[in-house]
């Protein structure tokens, strides 16, 4: 970035301080009944943050529409008045994506809770955006079907939020992310136009706008309806638990499993500190002396599973596993998973606060990143436990801290930023599935150069010329990047100058 | 002639300066597809070669001019494949053309389309900027998904200079079964099977014969064969058959009539349209050889919940792709302006004005 201040599209943050609350409330009152329009401080409070509670802001108002026509009318009104709009699902996001705008409206889609159709023959379901992820699978279960992406937050998070974040889960290595499992998204633009991306068929004419809106963090349109694919439930799933006496060996075992032509239904890793933390909480009987453990799942027909488990076992043994357990019942399989699934609450139990990172790196560099994180623990004087979707190289280091200790939050943020920037340096990305939101906006400047960021702003403007949908999230202004760059390269040094840049 | 990324960028820069549209082209294997190509030729084949391939990362990165056959044989050497089975439509087909066209083959309904496997691209846009979107990792939600946006955009949003694709292991076992059955019954059967845990990887129905391919672990394929019945056909013959479907060398595709591609919900009832049909993708893709009026075909596709593409015809006529609703067309126009404001890339190849 040069020394000239950036100009043109996406250069600066817009100023919304002129928004007139009384006028806004009057206009929205014509659309919504009083109980669906929250304006008082105590009513706004529950909406002040999402799952990343370190960042909070009170909105001007919260709107709770329950019909698409209301969504259209609200967006038109906000467009006319120049008011920012932040869509919100369940608020479980981990990057501050649904954090309110001080001068804006939070539009909660919580009332859009209906499953409109489950069609077993075409294996699709049509749902409203506020439907919870798990309830889709529950509705499909009587037909032997389910909705594959299964974020750990699936009992709470909504499909609208999943589409906005392109969420994944422990099974996405084999079954794909949200983008692979959604056929159609119906939405409303800030101008109040109803648009349909994708369709009932496997493809739609024109540009792949369905892929573009998936993962767009509520910046392009507000989702009002989603058609998802349902897939047959596997007849059987068996989980292997493998222990390793070196983190390196566990990392290599991941690569070996893939190289053997196996696509596990799940392939997860936990380091020793994480294992210890969750064991205390769930008592799953994990080997505590192991430096790392892998959970490797096979699913399918019983014969298929048997064949795959044998293959997995032999690869893991050759990769140096010191112990391999194979689940012999569904109860045991769930016990193997219980610790991995409880990693967040377990972290919450051993620490006042924790901060979850989401970098993704090439699988082969897992051990390298873990080693570096160990160094950072010393540097920042904070502990970090590591759980991750190893099969995808998607890491979730959980930095443990106490927000009440002065300075700890700031150190935690610096620690997190260093992990993310190292992820980029290792050939990866700052976010695998949690989104950029408000949290990683600075790291976007590390991952992308000015032309890419300008392109993002241009794309945003193609949908939302006035920049009213979720402003200040996901895509940094060029001005912000210029400032962050100056701050960061201070002393003329980039972080990790020894690593090649991709 | 071999060239560097900077040379491609220079060509774009010059075209931009002269206001001279470019026709992006690999080997021209898909010249027939889309609206008539226009503009000065920019041949991408000089920028060729596999940049990185690590089987354990399940990713291959290649320059746009790399031939698909080269990529596929490299992958086969490590027991891997492009799971979307792209049609080549010519021996020299390039990976850039494959991604720009966004066409997938028989495995599409089971494995996903080209866009489902695109992890990242290096793009030269209409500002002549070289940019990287996405990357080499499996999961990446930083920034808008430009890599998938340019996939299937027929080169109208920029020059895809490099692409990273996710690859998959080849199945351990494959088998093809044949059933003599009517169309309505075949469609019903395919949709029912689709809801069961069966390793179906492809299907093709034509003229009273349904072929299905099973792929997966040996035990799974074997068990499914027993459950489904049907006549097994031998491996070499099966290979030739699926290749004929993928490359459209099967006799079904012979004849002078226009070839229409109808992408529909898999459960759509048999279409009552003049001409011959071949059904793929578990019912979700219907090929139609017919000279029926455009209006009739599009209306039938729309009625069934999908869309129709004039895929190949003897004579080039306008209106290849289903017209877009006004609100979507407006977004398309603005996206085109965002990435290619001077309209220098493949003007009109997809829709007039794009
Ligand atoms: C304990 C825990 C575990 C988690 N595990 C996972 C995991 O395994 N994998 C994973 O991917 N994520 C995980 N998450 C993150 C989070 O659950 C997902 O990002 C989820 O998709 C968010 O859904 P939500 O309904 O809560 O969305 P919110 O947090 O309300 O919103 C998220 C974003 O989506 C936008 N948005 C919401 N609804 C709409 C709409 N209708 N139209 C347009 N934009 C909209 C918002 O503006 C915001 O930018 C986890 C979170 C927690 C707290």
mmCIF file of N, CA, C and O in Angstrom, chain B residues 3-4 99 109 111 120 124 141 144 148 221 231 277-278 291 298 324 326:
data_model
loop_
_atom_site.group_PDB
_atom_site.id
_atom_site.type_symbol
_atom_site.label_atom_id
_atom_site.label_comp_id
_atom_site.label_asym_id
_atom_site.label_seq_id
_atom_site.Cartn_x
_atom_site.Cartn_y
_atom_site.Cartn_z
ATOM 1 N N UNK B 3 3.939 -18.398 -22.581
ATOM 2 C CA UNK B 3 3.942 -17.027 -22.103
ATOM 3 C C UNK B 3 3.811 -16.986 -20.587
ATOM 4 O O UNK B 3 3.558 -17.998 -19.945
ATOM 5 N N UNK B 4 3.992 -15.821 -20.041
ATOM 6 C CA UNK B 4 3.915 -15.627 -18.594
ATOM 7 C C UNK B 4 2.603 -14.913 -18.249
ATOM 8 O O UNK B 4 1.959 -14.322 -19.111
ATOM 9 N N UNK B 99 -13.401 -24.646 -16.633
ATOM 10 C CA UNK B 99 -13.943 -23.897 -15.500
ATOM 11 C C UNK B 99 -14.844 -22.758 -15.990
ATOM 12 O O UNK B 99 -15.913 -22.516 -15.440
ATOM 13 N N UNK B 109 -24.563 -35.380 -10.429
ATOM 14 C CA UNK B 109 -25.619 -35.443 -9.416
ATOM 15 C C UNK B 109 -25.104 -36.057 -8.118
ATOM 16 O O UNK B 109 -25.549 -35.709 -7.030
ATOM 17 N N UNK B 111 -21.614 -36.255 -7.199
ATOM 18 C CA UNK B 111 -20.383 -35.683 -6.641
ATOM 19 C C UNK B 111 -20.392 -34.165 -6.580
ATOM 20 O O UNK B 111 -19.723 -33.576 -5.736
ATOM 21 N N UNK B 120 -10.027 -21.993 -5.708
ATOM 22 C CA UNK B 120 -9.470 -20.656 -5.851
ATOM 23 C C UNK B 120 -9.086 -20.380 -7.287
ATOM 24 O O UNK B 120 -8.916 -21.306 -8.076
ATOM 25 N N UNK B 124 -7.623 -12.278 -14.063
ATOM 26 C CA UNK B 124 -7.302 -10.947 -14.590
ATOM 27 C C UNK B 124 -8.630 -10.319 -14.963
ATOM 28 O O UNK B 124 -9.362 -10.846 -15.791
ATOM 29 N N UNK B 141 -13.831 -18.866 3.790
ATOM 30 C CA UNK B 141 -14.956 -17.942 3.636
ATOM 31 C C UNK B 141 -14.521 -16.481 3.764
ATOM 32 O O UNK B 141 -15.313 -15.622 4.085
ATOM 33 N N UNK B 144 -15.945 -12.412 -0.681
ATOM 34 C CA UNK B 144 -16.982 -13.051 -1.496
ATOM 35 C C UNK B 144 -16.354 -14.147 -2.352
ATOM 36 O O UNK B 144 -15.183 -14.088 -2.700
ATOM 37 N N UNK B 148 -16.058 -19.047 -7.410
ATOM 38 C CA UNK B 148 -17.234 -19.773 -7.905
ATOM 39 C C UNK B 148 -18.065 -18.906 -8.836
ATOM 40 O O UNK B 148 -18.727 -19.400 -9.726
ATOM 41 N N UNK B 221 -20.400 -51.561 -3.430
ATOM 42 C CA UNK B 221 -20.794 -51.793 -4.821
ATOM 43 C C UNK B 221 -21.409 -53.183 -4.953
ATOM 44 O O UNK B 221 -22.447 -53.379 -5.590
ATOM 45 N N UNK B 231 -28.964 -56.028 -15.354
ATOM 46 C CA UNK B 231 -27.917 -56.799 -16.048
ATOM 47 C C UNK B 231 -26.599 -56.062 -15.922
ATOM 48 O O UNK B 231 -26.490 -54.918 -16.367
ATOM 49 N N UNK B 277 -35.153 -38.003 -26.375
ATOM 50 C CA UNK B 277 -34.606 -37.530 -25.103
ATOM 51 C C UNK B 277 -33.675 -38.547 -24.470
ATOM 52 O O UNK B 277 -33.843 -39.758 -24.638
ATOM 53 N N UNK B 278 -32.713 -38.023 -23.747
ATOM 54 C CA UNK B 278 -31.835 -38.862 -22.923
ATOM 55 C C UNK B 278 -31.769 -38.204 -21.548
ATOM 56 O O UNK B 278 -31.555 -36.985 -21.446
ATOM 57 N N UNK B 291 -36.270 -30.192 -33.149
ATOM 58 C CA UNK B 291 -36.370 -28.922 -33.841
ATOM 59 C C UNK B 291 -37.669 -28.203 -33.513
ATOM 60 O O UNK B 291 -38.114 -27.327 -34.246
ATOM 61 N N UNK B 298 -38.794 -23.922 -24.075
ATOM 62 C CA UNK B 298 -38.576 -23.115 -22.864
ATOM 63 C C UNK B 298 -39.798 -23.160 -21.945
ATOM 64 O O UNK B 298 -39.662 -23.235 -20.730
ATOM 65 N N UNK B 324 -33.335 -14.146 -18.247
ATOM 66 C CA UNK B 324 -33.348 -13.974 -16.794
ATOM 67 C C UNK B 324 -34.474 -13.036 -16.359
ATOM 68 O O UNK B 324 -34.803 -12.097 -17.090
ATOM 69 N N UNK B 326 -36.119 -9.865 -14.586
ATOM 70 C CA UNK B 326 -35.562 -8.504 -14.628
ATOM 71 C C UNK B 326 -34.642 -8.177 -13.453
ATOM 72 O O UNK B 326 -33.555 -7.618 -13.634
#
